[in-house]
JSON list of C-alpha atoms in Angstrom, two decimals:
[
{"chain": "A", "resi": 1, "resn": "MET", "atom": "CA", "xyz": [-137.37, 103.82, 92.61]},
{"chain": "A", "resi": 2, "resn": "TRP", "atom": "CA", "xyz": [-135.99, 100.56, 91.25]},
{"chain": "A", "resi": 3, "resn": "LEU", "atom": "CA", "xyz": [-134.16, 98.34, 93.69]},
{"chain": "A", "resi": 4, "resn": "GLU", "atom": "CA", "xyz": [-133.03, 96.12, 90.84]},
{"chain": "A", "resi": 5, "resn": "THR", "atom": "CA", "xyz": [-131.23, 98.39, 88.36]},
{"chain": "A", "resi": 6, "resn": "SER", "atom": "CA", "xyz": [-130.58, 95.92, 85.57]},
{"chain": "A", "resi": 7, "resn": "ILE", "atom": "CA", "xyz": [-132.39, 93.67, 83.10]},
{"chain": "A", "resi": 8, "resn": "ASP", "atom": "CA", "xyz": [-131.26, 90.18, 82.15]},
{"chain": "A", "resi": 9, "resn": "VAL", "atom": "CA", "xyz": [-131.44, 89.93, 78.35]},
{"chain": "A", "resi": 10, "resn": "VAL", "atom": "CA", "xyz": [-131.45, 86.85, 76.12]},
{"chain": "A", "resi": 11, "resn": "GLY", "atom": "CA", "xyz": [-132.12, 86.29, 72.44]},
{"chain": "A", "resi": 12, "resn": "LEU", "atom": "CA", "xyz": [-130.84, 89.52, 70.88]},
{"chain": "A", "resi": 13, "resn": "PRO", "atom": "CA", "xyz": [-128.06, 89.37, 68.24]},
{"chain": "A", "resi": 14, "resn": "TRP", "atom": "CA", "xyz": [-125.44, 90.65, 70.68]},
{"chain": "A", "resi": 15, "resn": "CYS", "atom": "CA", "xyz": [-126.19, 88.01, 73.33]},
{"chain": "A", "resi": 16, "resn": "ARG", "atom": "CA", "xyz": [-126.93, 84.85, 71.37]},
{"chain": "A", "resi": 17, "resn": "GLY", "atom": "CA", "xyz": [-126.60, 81.73, 73.49]},
{"chain": "A", "resi": 18, "resn": "GLU", "atom": "CA", "xyz": [-126.08, 83.60, 76.76]},
{"chain": "A", "resi": 19, "resn": "THR", "atom": "CA", "xyz": [-127.78, 85.92, 79.20]},
{"chain": "A", "resi": 20, "resn": "ARG", "atom": "CA", "xyz": [-126.42, 89.47, 79.39]},
{"chain": "A", "resi": 21, "resn": "ARG", "atom": "CA", "xyz": [-127.16, 92.09, 82.03]},
{"chain": "A", "resi": 22, "resn": "ILE", "atom": "CA", "xyz": [-127.76, 95.73, 81.09]},
{"chain": "A", "resi": 23, "resn": "GLY", "atom": "CA", "xyz": [-128.52, 98.68, 83.39]},
{"chain": "A", "resi": 24, "resn": "ILE", "atom": "CA", "xyz": [-132.01, 100.18, 83.28]},
{"chain": "A", "resi": 25, "resn": "ALA", "atom": "CA", "xyz": [-130.71, 103.72, 83.85]},
{"chain": "A", "resi": 26, "resn": "ASN", "atom": "CA", "xyz": [-128.55, 103.60, 80.73]},
{"chain": "A", "resi": 27, "resn": "LEU", "atom": "CA", "xyz": [-131.23, 102.44, 78.32]},
{"chain": "A", "resi": 28, "resn": "THR", "atom": "CA", "xyz": [-133.25, 105.61, 77.79]},
{"chain": "A", "resi": 29, "resn": "ALA", "atom": "CA", "xyz": [-130.36, 108.05, 78.09]},
{"chain": "A", "resi": 30, "resn": "LYS", "atom": "CA", "xyz": [-128.50, 106.48, 75.19]},
{"chain": "A", "resi": 31, "resn": "PHE", "atom": "CA", "xyz": [-131.17, 106.81, 72.54]},
{"chain": "A", "resi": 32, "resn": "LEU", "atom": "CA", "xyz": [-133.61, 109.58, 73.48]},
{"chain": "A", "resi": 33, "resn": "CYS", "atom": "CA", "xyz": [-133.19, 113.31, 74.01]},
{"chain": "A", "resi": 34, "resn": "ARG", "atom": "CA", "xyz": [-134.35, 115.02, 77.21]},
{"chain": "A", "resi": 35, "resn": "HIS", "atom": "CA", "xyz": [-137.67, 116.08, 75.63]},
{"chain": "A", "resi": 36, "resn": "HIS", "atom": "CA", "xyz": [-138.51, 112.52, 74.63]},
{"chain": "A", "resi": 37, "resn": "ASN", "atom": "CA", "xyz": [-137.36, 111.19, 78.00]},
{"chain": "A", "resi": 38, "resn": "ASN", "atom": "CA", "xyz": [-139.77, 113.58, 79.72]},
{"chain": "A", "resi": 39, "resn": "SER", "atom": "CA", "xyz": [-142.57, 112.47, 77.38]},
{"chain": "A", "resi": 40, "resn": "LEU", "atom": "CA", "xyz": [-142.12, 108.92, 78.67]},
{"chain": "A", "resi": 41, "resn": "SER", "atom": "CA", "xyz": [-141.96, 109.81, 82.36]},
{"chain": "A", "resi": 42, "resn": "GLY", "atom": "CA", "xyz": [-145.55, 108.63, 82.94]},
{"chain": "A", "resi": 43, "resn": "ALA", "atom": "CA", "xyz": [-144.64, 105.20, 81.62]},
{"chain": "A", "resi": 44, "resn": "ASP", "atom": "CA", "xyz": [-141.64, 105.04, 83.95]},
{"chain": "A", "resi": 45, "resn": "VAL", "atom": "CA", "xyz": [-143.78, 105.98, 86.95]},
{"chain": "A", "resi": 46, "resn": "ALA", "atom": "CA", "xyz": [-146.31, 103.25, 86.11]},
{"chain": "A", "resi": 47, "resn": "ALA", "atom": "CA", "xyz": [-143.60, 100.59, 85.88]},
{"chain": "A", "resi": 48, "resn": "VAL", "atom": "CA", "xyz": [-141.93, 101.65, 89.13]},
{"chain": "A", "resi": 49, "resn": "ASN", "atom": "CA", "xyz": [-145.31, 101.68, 90.89]},
{"chain": "A", "resi": 50, "resn": "ALA", "atom": "CA", "xyz": [-146.21, 98.21, 89.56]},
{"chain": "A", "resi": 51, "resn": "PHE", "atom": "CA", "xyz": [-142.85, 96.79, 90.59]},
{"chain": "A", "resi": 52, "resn": "ALA", "atom": "CA", "xyz": [-143.13, 98.30, 94.09]},
{"chain": "A", "resi": 53, "resn": "ALA", "atom": "CA", "xyz": [-146.74, 97.12, 94.48]},
{"chain": "A", "resi": 54, "resn": "ILE", "atom": "CA", "xyz": [-145.88, 93.52, 93.61]},
{"chain": "A", "resi": 55, "resn": "ARG", "atom": "CA", "xyz": [-142.95, 93.67, 96.05]},
{"chain": "A", "resi": 56, "resn": "ARG", "atom": "CA", "xyz": [-145.24, 94.94, 98.82]},
{"chain": "A", "resi": 57, "resn": "MET", "atom": "CA", "xyz": [-147.89, 92.30, 98.05]},
{"chain": "A", "resi": 58, "resn": "THR", "atom": "CA", "xyz": [-145.22, 89.62, 98.40]},
{"chain": "A", "resi": 59, "resn": "GLN", "atom": "CA", "xyz": [-144.06, 91.10, 101.71]},
{"chain": "A", "resi": 60, "resn": "LEU", "atom": "CA", "xyz": [-147.64, 91.18, 103.02]},
{"chain": "A", "resi": 61, "resn": "ASN", "atom": "CA", "xyz": [-148.10, 87.54, 102.06]},
{"chain": "A", "resi": 62, "resn": "ASN", "atom": "CA", "xyz": [-144.99, 86.54, 103.99]},
{"chain": "A", "resi": 63, "resn": "GLU", "atom": "CA", "xyz": [-145.97, 88.60, 107.03]},
{"chain": "A", "resi": 64, "resn": "ARG", "atom": "CA", "xyz": [-149.57, 87.40, 107.11]},
{"chain": "A", "resi": 65, "resn": "ALA", "atom": "CA", "xyz": [-148.86, 83.74, 106.41]},
{"chain": "A", "resi": 66, "resn": "ALA", "atom": "CA", "xyz": [-147.42, 83.28, 109.92]},
{"chain": "A", "resi": 67, "resn": "THR", "atom": "CA", "xyz": [-150.65, 84.43, 111.59]},
{"chain": "A", "resi": 68, "resn": "ALA", "atom": "CA", "xyz": [-153.20, 83.62, 108.89]},
{"chain": "A", "resi": 69, "resn": "ILE", "atom": "CA", "xyz": [-155.44, 81.49, 111.12]},
{"chain": "A", "resi": 70, "resn": "LYS", "atom": "CA", "xyz": [-155.58, 83.87, 114.08]},
{"chain": "A", "resi": 71, "resn": "ARG", "atom": "CA", "xyz": [-155.74, 87.26, 112.41]},
{"chain": "A", "resi": 72, "resn": "ARG", "atom": "CA", "xyz": [-158.09, 89.28, 110.29]},
{"chain": "A", "resi": 73, "resn": "TRP", "atom": "CA", "xyz": [-156.54, 91.94, 108.13]},
{"chain": "A", "resi": 74, "resn": "LYS", "atom": "CA", "xyz": [-157.45, 94.79, 105.86]},
{"chain": "A", "resi": 75, "resn": "VAL", "atom": "CA", "xyz": [-157.27, 93.94, 102.17]},
{"chain": "A", "resi": 76, "resn": "ARG", "atom": "CA", "xyz": [-154.70, 96.22, 100.56]},
{"chain": "A", "resi": 77, "resn": "ARG", "atom": "CA", "xyz": [-155.33, 97.70, 97.14]},
{"chain": "A", "resi": 78, "resn": "PHE", "atom": "CA", "xyz": [-152.70, 99.06, 94.77]},
{"chain": "A", "resi": 79, "resn": "GLU", "atom": "CA", "xyz": [-153.36, 100.60, 91.37]},
{"chain": "A", "resi": 80, "resn": "VAL", "atom": "CA", "xyz": [-151.36, 101.23, 88.21]},
{"chain": "A", "resi": 81, "resn": "ASP", "atom": "CA", "xyz": [-152.21, 102.97, 84.95]},
{"chain": "A", "resi": 82, "resn": "GLY", "atom": "CA", "xyz": [-152.47, 100.07, 82.46]},
{"chain": "A", "resi": 83, "resn": "PRO", "atom": "CA", "xyz": [-151.80, 101.99, 79.22]},
{"chain": "A", "resi": 84, "resn": "CYS", "atom": "CA", "xyz": [-148.74, 103.69, 80.75]},
{"chain": "A", "resi": 85, "resn": "LEU", "atom": "CA", "xyz": [-147.37, 100.34, 81.93]},
{"chain": "A", "resi": 86, "resn": "GLU", "atom": "CA", "xyz": [-147.98, 98.93, 78.43]},
{"chain": "A", "resi": 87, "resn": "ARG", "atom": "CA", "xyz": [-146.01, 101.83, 76.96]},
{"chain": "A", "resi": 88, "resn": "TRP", "atom": "CA", "xyz": [-143.14, 101.22, 79.41]},
{"chain": "A", "resi": 89, "resn": "PHE", "atom": "CA", "xyz": [-142.80, 97.65, 78.19]},
{"chain": "A", "resi": 90, "resn": "LEU", "atom": "CA", "xyz": [-142.67, 98.88, 74.58]},
{"chain": "A", "resi": 91, "resn": "LYS", "atom": "CA", "xyz": [-140.24, 101.71, 75.37]},
{"chain": "A", "resi": 92, "resn": "THR", "atom": "CA", "xyz": [-137.93, 99.31, 77.18]},
{"chain": "A", "resi": 93, "resn": "ALA", "atom": "CA", "xyz": [-138.17, 96.72, 74.40]},
{"chain": "A", "resi": 94, "resn": "VAL", "atom": "CA", "xyz": [-137.28, 99.34, 71.78]},
{"chain": "A", "resi": 95, "resn": "ASN", "atom": "CA", "xyz": [-134.29, 100.57, 73.77]},
{"chain": "A", "resi": 96, "resn": "LEU", "atom": "CA", "xyz": [-133.05, 97.01, 74.27]},
{"chain": "A", "resi": 97, "resn": "ALA", "atom": "CA", "xyz": [-133.51, 96.20, 70.58]},
{"chain": "A", "resi": 98, "resn": "LEU", "atom": "CA", "xyz": [-131.36, 99.25, 69.79]},
{"chain": "A", "resi": 99, "resn": "SER", "atom": "CA", "xyz": [-128.72, 98.54, 72.41]},
{"chain": "A", "resi": 100, "resn": "GLY", "atom": "CA", "xyz": [-126.47, 96.28, 70.34]},
{"chain": "A", "resi": 101, "resn": "GLU", "atom": "CA", "xyz": [-124.36, 96.84, 67.26]},
{"chain": "A", "resi": 102, "resn": "ASP", "atom": "CA", "xyz": [-127.40, 96.41, 64.99]},
{"chain": "A", "resi": 103, "resn": "ARG", "atom": "CA", "xyz": [-129.18, 99.72, 65.48]},
{"chain": "A", "resi": 104, "resn": "ARG", "atom": "CA", "xyz": [-131.82, 98.98, 62.80]},
{"chain": "A", "resi": 105, "resn": "PRO", "atom": "CA", "xyz": [-133.65, 95.80, 63.83]},
{"chain": "A", "resi": 106, "resn": "THR", "atom": "CA", "xyz": [-136.40, 94.63, 61.50]},
{"chain": "A", "resi": 107, "resn": "TRP", "atom": "CA", "xyz": [-140.00, 94.56, 62.66]},
{"chain": "A", "resi": 108, "resn": "HIS", "atom": "CA", "xyz": [-142.48, 92.05, 61.31]},
{"chain": "A", "resi": 109, "resn": "GLN", "atom": "CA", "xyz": [-145.32, 93.93, 59.55]},
{"chain": "A", "resi": 110, "resn": "TRP", "atom": "CA", "xyz": [-143.90, 97.37, 60.37]},
{"chain": "A", "resi": 111, "resn": "PRO", "atom": "CA", "xyz": [-141.78, 99.12, 57.70]},
{"chain": "A", "resi": 112, "resn": "SER", "atom": "CA", "xyz": [-138.78, 101.01, 59.04]},
{"chain": "A", "resi": 113, "resn": "ASP", "atom": "CA", "xyz": [-139.60, 104.24, 57.17]},
{"chain": "A", "resi": 114, "resn": "GLY", "atom": "CA", "xyz": [-135.84, 104.78, 56.86]},
{"chain": "A", "resi": 115, "resn": "GLY", "atom": "CA", "xyz": [-135.31, 105.18, 60.62]},
{"chain": "A", "resi": 116, "resn": "ALA", "atom": "CA", "xyz": [-134.13, 102.92, 63.41]},
{"chain": "A", "resi": 117, "resn": "ILE", "atom": "CA", "xyz": [-137.65, 102.64, 64.82]},
{"chain": "A", "resi": 118, "resn": "PRO", "atom": "CA", "xyz": [-140.80, 102.34, 62.66]},
{"chain": "A", "resi": 119, "resn": "ARG", "atom": "CA", "xyz": [-142.87, 105.48, 63.00]},
{"chain": "A", "resi": 120, "resn": "ALA", "atom": "CA", "xyz": [-145.97, 103.56, 64.07]},
{"chain": "A", "resi": 121, "resn": "VAL", "atom": "CA", "xyz": [-144.05, 101.78, 66.84]},
{"chain": "A", "resi": 122, "resn": "ALA", "atom": "CA", "xyz": [-142.59, 105.07, 68.12]},
{"chain": "A", "resi": 123, "resn": "GLU", "atom": "CA", "xyz": [-146.06, 106.65, 68.14]},
{"chain": "A", "resi": 124, "resn": "MET", "atom": "CA", "xyz": [-147.40, 103.76, 70.24]},
{"chain": "A", "resi": 125, "resn": "ALA", "atom": "CA", "xyz": [-144.53, 104.14, 72.71]},
{"chain": "A", "resi": 126, "resn": "PHE", "atom": "CA", "xyz": [-145.30, 107.84, 73.15]},
{"chain": "A", "resi": 127, "resn": "GLY", "atom": "CA", "xyz": [-149.06, 107.30, 73.41]},
{"chain": "A", "resi": 128, "resn": "ARG", "atom": "CA", "xyz": [-149.83, 109.06, 70.12]},
{"chain": "A", "resi": 129, "resn": "ARG", "atom": "CA", "xyz": [-151.19, 105.90, 68.50]},
{"chain": "A", "resi": 130, "resn": "ALA", "atom": "CA", "xyz": [-153.36, 103.31, 70.21]},
{"chain": "A", "resi": 131, "resn": "PHE", "atom": "CA", "xyz": [-152.50, 99.63, 70.48]},
{"chain": "A", "resi": 132, "resn": "VAL", "atom": "CA", "xyz": [-155.11, 97.83, 68.40]},
{"chain": "A", "resi": 133, "resn": "ARG", "atom": "CA", "xyz": [-156.04, 94.38, 69.64]},
{"chain": "A", "resi": 134, "resn": "PRO", "atom": "CA", "xyz": [-154.55, 91.79, 69.29]},
{"chain": "A", "resi": 135, "resn": "MET", "atom": "CA", "xyz": [-151.51, 94.06, 69.73]},
{"chain": "A", "resi": 136, "resn": "GLY", "atom": "CA", "xyz": [-150.71, 95.06, 73.28]},
{"chain": "A", "resi": 137, "resn": "LEU", "atom": "CA", "xyz": [-149.89, 93.69, 76.70]},
{"chain": "A", "resi": 138, "resn": "TYR", "atom": "CA", "xyz": [-150.78, 90.18, 77.88]},
{"chain": "A", "resi": 139, "resn": "ALA", "atom": "CA", "xyz": [-150.16, 88.49, 81.22]},
{"chain": "A", "resi": 140, "resn": "THR", "atom": "CA", "xyz": [-149.03, 84.87, 80.92]},
{"chain": "A", "resi": 141, "resn": "ALA", "atom": "CA", "xyz": [-149.02, 81.99, 83.37]},
{"chain": "A", "resi": 142, "resn": "GLY", "atom": "CA", "xyz": [-149.51, 78.25, 83.36]},
{"chain": "A", "resi": 143, "resn": "ILE", "atom": "CA", "xyz": [-152.24, 76.54, 85.37]},
{"chain": "A", "resi": 144, "resn": "GLY", "atom": "CA", "xyz": [-150.93, 75.89, 88.89]},
{"chain": "A", "resi": 145, "resn": "GLU", "atom": "CA", "xyz": [-147.66, 77.70, 88.18]},
{"chain": "A", "resi": 146, "resn": "LEU", "atom": "CA", "xyz": [-145.71, 78.74, 91.27]},
{"chain": "A", "resi": 147, "resn": "ILE", "atom": "CA", "xyz": [-144.49, 82.34, 91.10]},
{"chain": "A", "resi": 148, "resn": "HIS", "atom": "CA", "xyz": [-141.17, 83.26, 92.72]},
{"chain": "A", "resi": 149, "resn": "SER", "atom": "CA", "xyz": [-141.45, 87.02, 93.09]},
{"chain": "A", "resi": 150, "resn": "THR", "atom": "CA", "xyz": [-138.01, 88.60, 93.44]},
{"chain": "A", "resi": 151, "resn": "ASP", "atom": "CA", "xyz": [-136.45, 91.94, 92.54]},
{"chain": "A", "resi": 152, "resn": "ALA", "atom": "CA", "xyz": [-135.58, 90.97, 88.98]},
{"chain": "A", "resi": 153, "resn": "ILE", "atom": "CA", "xyz": [-136.52, 91.84, 85.39]},
{"chain": "A", "resi": 154, "resn": "GLU", "atom": "CA", "xyz": [-135.87, 89.57, 82.39]},
{"chain": "A", "resi": 155, "resn": "PHE", "atom": "CA", "xyz": [-136.32, 90.24, 78.68]},
{"chain": "A", "resi": 156, "resn": "ALA", "atom": "CA", "xyz": [-136.39, 88.19, 75.49]},
{"chain": "A", "resi": 157, "resn": "PRO", "atom": "CA", "xyz": [-137.55, 89.14, 71.96]},
{"chain": "A", "resi": 158, "resn": "LEU", "atom": "CA", "xyz": [-139.87, 87.05, 69.80]},
{"chain": "A", "resi": 159, "resn": "THR", "atom": "CA", "xyz": [-139.29, 86.87, 66.04]},
{"chain": "A", "resi": 160, "resn": "SER", "atom": "CA", "xyz": [-141.12, 85.58, 63.00]},
{"chain": "A", "resi": 161, "resn": "ARG", "atom": "CA", "xyz": [-139.77, 82.40, 61.43]},
{"chain": "A", "resi": 162, "resn": "ALA", "atom": "CA", "xyz": [-140.88, 83.66, 58.04]},
{"chain": "A", "resi": 163, "resn": "SER", "atom": "CA", "xyz": [-139.39, 87.17, 58.05]},
{"chain": "A", "resi": 164, "resn": "GLY", "atom": "CA", "xyz": [-137.00, 87.15, 61.01]},
{"chain": "A", "resi": 165, "resn": "GLY", "atom": "CA", "xyz": [-138.61, 90.41, 62.13]},
{"chain": "A", "resi": 166, "resn": "LEU", "atom": "CA", "xyz": [-139.67, 91.23, 65.67]},
{"chain": "A", "resi": 167, "resn": "THR", "atom": "CA", "xyz": [-143.19, 90.10, 66.56]},
{"chain": "A", "resi": 168, "resn": "GLY", "atom": "CA", "xyz": [-143.24, 90.68, 70.30]},
{"chain": "A", "resi": 169, "resn": "PHE", "atom": "CA", "xyz": [-141.35, 90.66, 73.57]},
{"chain": "A", "resi": 170, "resn": "LEU", "atom": "CA", "xyz": [-141.43, 88.52, 76.68]},
{"chain": "A", "resi": 171, "resn": "PHE", "atom": "CA", "xyz": [-140.74, 90.12, 80.06]},
{"chain": "A", "resi": 172, "resn": "GLY", "atom": "CA", "xyz": [-140.22, 88.62, 83.47]},
{"chain": "A", "resi": 173, "resn": "PHE", "atom": "CA", "xyz": [-141.34, 91.37, 85.81]},
{"chain": "A", "resi": 174, "resn": "ARG", "atom": "CA", "xyz": [-140.67, 90.55, 89.45]},
{"chain": "A", "resi": 175, "resn": "GLY", "atom": "CA", "xyz": [-141.51, 86.91, 88.81]},
{"chain": "A", "resi": 176, "resn": "PHE", "atom": "CA", "xyz": [-144.57, 87.52, 86.62]},
{"chain": "A", "resi": 177, "resn": "ARG", "atom": "CA", "xyz": [-144.46, 87.08, 82.85]},
{"chain": "A", "resi": 178, "resn": "PHE", "atom": "CA", "xyz": [-145.84, 89.66, 80.46]},
{"chain": "A", "resi": 179, "resn": "LEU", "atom": "CA", "xyz": [-146.03, 89.33, 76.69]},
{"chain": "A", "resi": 180, "resn": "LEU", "atom": "CA", "xyz": [-146.07, 92.46, 74.54]},
{"chain": "A", "resi": 181, "resn": "TRP", "atom": "CA", "xyz": [-147.48, 91.44, 71.16]},
{"chain": "A", "resi": 182, "resn": "MET", "atom": "CA", "xyz": [-146.66, 93.78, 68.26]},
{"chain": "A", "resi": 183, "resn": "VAL", "atom": "CA", "xyz": [-148.32, 92.02, 65.31]},
{"chain": "A", "resi": 184, "resn": "LEU", "atom": "CA", "xyz": [-151.76, 92.60, 63.83]},
{"chain": "A", "resi": 185, "resn": "ASP", "atom": "CA", "xyz": [-152.31, 88.84, 63.50]},
{"chain": "A", "resi": 186, "resn": "ASP", "atom": "CA", "xyz": [-153.79, 86.87, 66.39]},
{"chain": "A", "resi": 187, "resn": "LEU", "atom": "CA", "xyz": [-151.40, 85.04, 68.66]},
{"chain": "A", "resi": 188, "resn": "PRO", "atom": "CA", "xyz": [-150.64, 81.54, 67.36]},
{"chain": "A", "resi": 189, "resn": "GLU", "atom": "CA", "xyz": [-151.87, 78.56, 69.34]},
{"chain": "A", "resi": 190, "resn": "GLN", "atom": "CA", "xyz": [-148.32, 77.98, 70.57]},
{"chain": "A", "resi": 191, "resn": "ILE", "atom": "CA", "xyz": [-145.41, 80.41, 70.86]},
{"chain": "A", "resi": 192, "resn": "GLU", "atom": "CA", "xyz": [-141.86, 79.12, 71.18]},
{"chain": "A", "resi": 193, "resn": "MET", "atom": "CA", "xyz": [-140.09, 80.91, 73.99]},
{"chain": "A", "resi": 194, "resn": "PRO", "atom": "CA", "xyz": [-136.40, 81.88, 73.64]},
{"chain": "A", "resi": 195, "resn": "THR", "atom": "CA", "xyz": [-135.75, 80.99, 77.31]},
{"chain": "A", "resi": 196, "resn": "MET", "atom": "CA", "xyz": [-135.85, 77.95, 79.57]},
{"chain": "A", "resi": 197, "resn": "VAL", "atom": "CA", "xyz": [-139.62, 78.40, 79.84]},
{"chain": "A", "resi": 198, "resn": "GLY", "atom": "CA", "xyz": [-141.53, 75.86, 77.74]},
{"chain": "A", "resi": 199, "resn": "PRO", "atom": "CA", "xyz": [-143.79, 76.79, 74.80]},
{"chain": "A", "resi": 200, "resn": "LEU", "atom": "CA", "xyz": [-146.43, 79.38, 75.65]},
{"chain": "A", "resi": 201, "resn": "LEU", "atom": "CA", "xyz": [-149.98, 78.33, 74.86]},
{"chain": "A", "resi": 202, "resn": "ARG", "atom": "CA", "xyz": [-152.50, 80.92, 73.74]},
{"chain": "A", "resi": 203, "resn": "SER", "atom": "CA", "xyz": [-154.91, 79.62, 76.37]},
{"chain": "A", "resi": 204, "resn": "HIS", "atom": "CA", "xyz": [-152.45, 80.76, 79.05]},
{"chain": "A", "resi": 205, "resn": "VAL", "atom": "CA", "xyz": [-152.49, 84.45, 78.20]},
{"chain": "A", "resi": 206, "resn": "LEU", "atom": "CA", "xyz": [-154.85, 87.25, 79.27]},
{"chain": "A", "resi": 207, "resn": "TYR", "atom": "CA", "xyz": [-155.16, 90.46, 77.28]},
{"chain": "A", "resi": 208, "resn": "HIS", "atom": "CA", "xyz": [-155.01, 93.67, 79.33]},
{"chain": "A", "resi": 209, "resn": "LEU", "atom": "CA", "xyz": [-155.04, 91.96, 82.69]},
{"chain": "A", "resi": 210, "resn": "ARG", "atom": "CA", "xyz": [-157.47, 93.72, 85.02]},
{"chain": "A", "resi": 211, "resn": "TYR", "atom": "CA", "xyz": [-155.92, 92.81, 88.34]},
{"chain": "A", "resi": 212, "resn": "LEU", "atom": "CA", "xyz": [-153.46, 90.59, 90.17]},
{"chain": "A", "resi": 213, "resn": "ARG", "atom": "CA", "xyz": [-154.97, 89.08, 93.29]},
{"chain": "A", "resi": 214, "resn": "SER", "atom": "CA", "xyz": [-153.12, 87.81, 96.34]},
{"chain": "A", "resi": 215, "resn": "ARG", "atom": "CA", "xyz": [-154.46, 85.25, 98.84]},
{"chain": "A", "resi": 216, "resn": "VAL", "atom": "CA", "xyz": [-153.18, 83.87, 102.13]},
{"chain": "A", "resi": 217, "resn": "ALA", "atom": "CA", "xyz": [-154.83, 80.76, 103.61]},
{"chain": "A", "resi": 218, "resn": "LYS", "atom": "CA", "xyz": [-157.71, 81.16, 101.11]},
{"chain": "A", "resi": 219, "resn": "LYS", "atom": "CA", "xyz": [-158.34, 84.72, 102.32]},
{"chain": "A", "resi": 220, "resn": "GLN", "atom": "CA", "xyz": [-157.75, 87.70, 100.06]},
{"chain": "A", "resi": 221, "resn": "SER", "atom": "CA", "xyz": [-154.78, 89.73, 101.23]},
{"chain": "A", "resi": 222, "resn": "SER", "atom": "CA", "xyz": [-154.18, 92.34, 98.52]},
{"chain": "A", "resi": 223, "resn": "TYR", "atom": "CA", "xyz": [-154.59, 93.07, 94.86]},
{"chain": "A", "resi": 224, "resn": "LEU", "atom": "CA", "xyz": [-153.05, 95.20, 92.16]},
{"chain": "A", "resi": 225, "resn": "ASP", "atom": "CA", "xyz": [-155.64, 96.97, 90.03]},
{"chain": "A", "resi": 226, "resn": "LEU", "atom": "CA", "xyz": [-154.50, 97.73, 86.48]},
{"chain": "A", "resi": 227, "resn": "LEU", "atom": "CA", "xyz": [-156.63, 100.59, 85.20]},
{"chain": "A", "resi": 228, "resn": "TRP", "atom": "CA", "xyz": [-157.66, 100.24, 81.54]},
{"chain": "A", "resi": 229, "resn": "PRO", "atom": "CA", "xyz": [-160.22, 102.53, 79.90]},
{"chain": "A", "resi": 230, "resn": "ASP", "atom": "CA", "xyz": [-163.50, 100.73, 79.07]},
{"chain": "A", "resi": 231, "resn": "GLN", "atom": "CA", "xyz": [-161.98, 97.32, 79.75]},
{"chain": "A", "resi": 232, "resn": "PRO", "atom": "CA", "xyz": [-163.98, 94.42, 81.26]},
{"chain": "A", "resi": 233, "resn": "ALA", "atom": "CA", "xyz": [-162.45, 92.74, 84.30]},
{"chain": "A", "resi": 234, "resn": "SER", "atom": "CA", "xyz": [-160.25, 89.68, 83.99]},
{"chain": "A", "resi": 235, "resn": "ALA", "atom": "CA", "xyz": [-158.28, 88.40, 86.96]},
{"chain": "A", "resi": 236, "resn": "LEU", "atom": "CA", "xyz": [-155.18, 86.28, 87.35]},
{"chain": "A", "resi": 237, "resn": "VAL", "atom": "CA", "xyz": [-154.79, 84.80, 90.82]},
{"chain": "A", "resi": 238, "resn": "THR", "atom": "CA", "xyz": [-151.05, 84.39, 91.27]},
{"chain": "A", "resi": 239, "resn": "LEU", "atom": "CA", "xyz": [-149.99, 84.87, 94.88]},
{"chain": "A", "resi": 240, "resn": "ARG", "atom": "CA", "xyz": [-151.11, 82.33, 97.45]}
]
């Protein structure tokens, strides 16, 4: 289960110029019936497992750092269903976009079809429609960036300057940044972030990250394997 039960939100119409905190437990219950909640349970499990795995990897790093020279240890492996985690990010983004007074946010490239959520977006959240690249989940990090992994989740939407519609969402997920891109166009060379983080360069993102790897004193300690169907491996070394 979640130890951190809230998400820090910035950039939505109801929290312009400030960071607001909203409870995770209240998000789904407000906008989805029990049937639809149950349909998304796999996505919730994937997110909880990923959060717990990153927490445990951080704990192992701290424990092993004190005896790194003297000890040999077993490399720990954790795994998470990649598509389900991708769907959790979209489900959470949709619920947050609907959580303010404006219950009909506009989506760049996706017509609303008269509802609060475009049909295509809802189908992707429920796994009934596939994310077509370049849409989908990216991991983001700068070269040499130091990750502070704590029990926290942050969220910020990305919008098109031309249309004002939603193009994607940026998440801080226990210290790691994930970008959910919801536009059929390729990512621009530079994306302006609605937070204190500087501009995101396209060269600093990895599509469908294969695994997070953790090292202590140049020795591998653990890794989180994100399982994607028919996806070549790409690694982001983040914990040292």
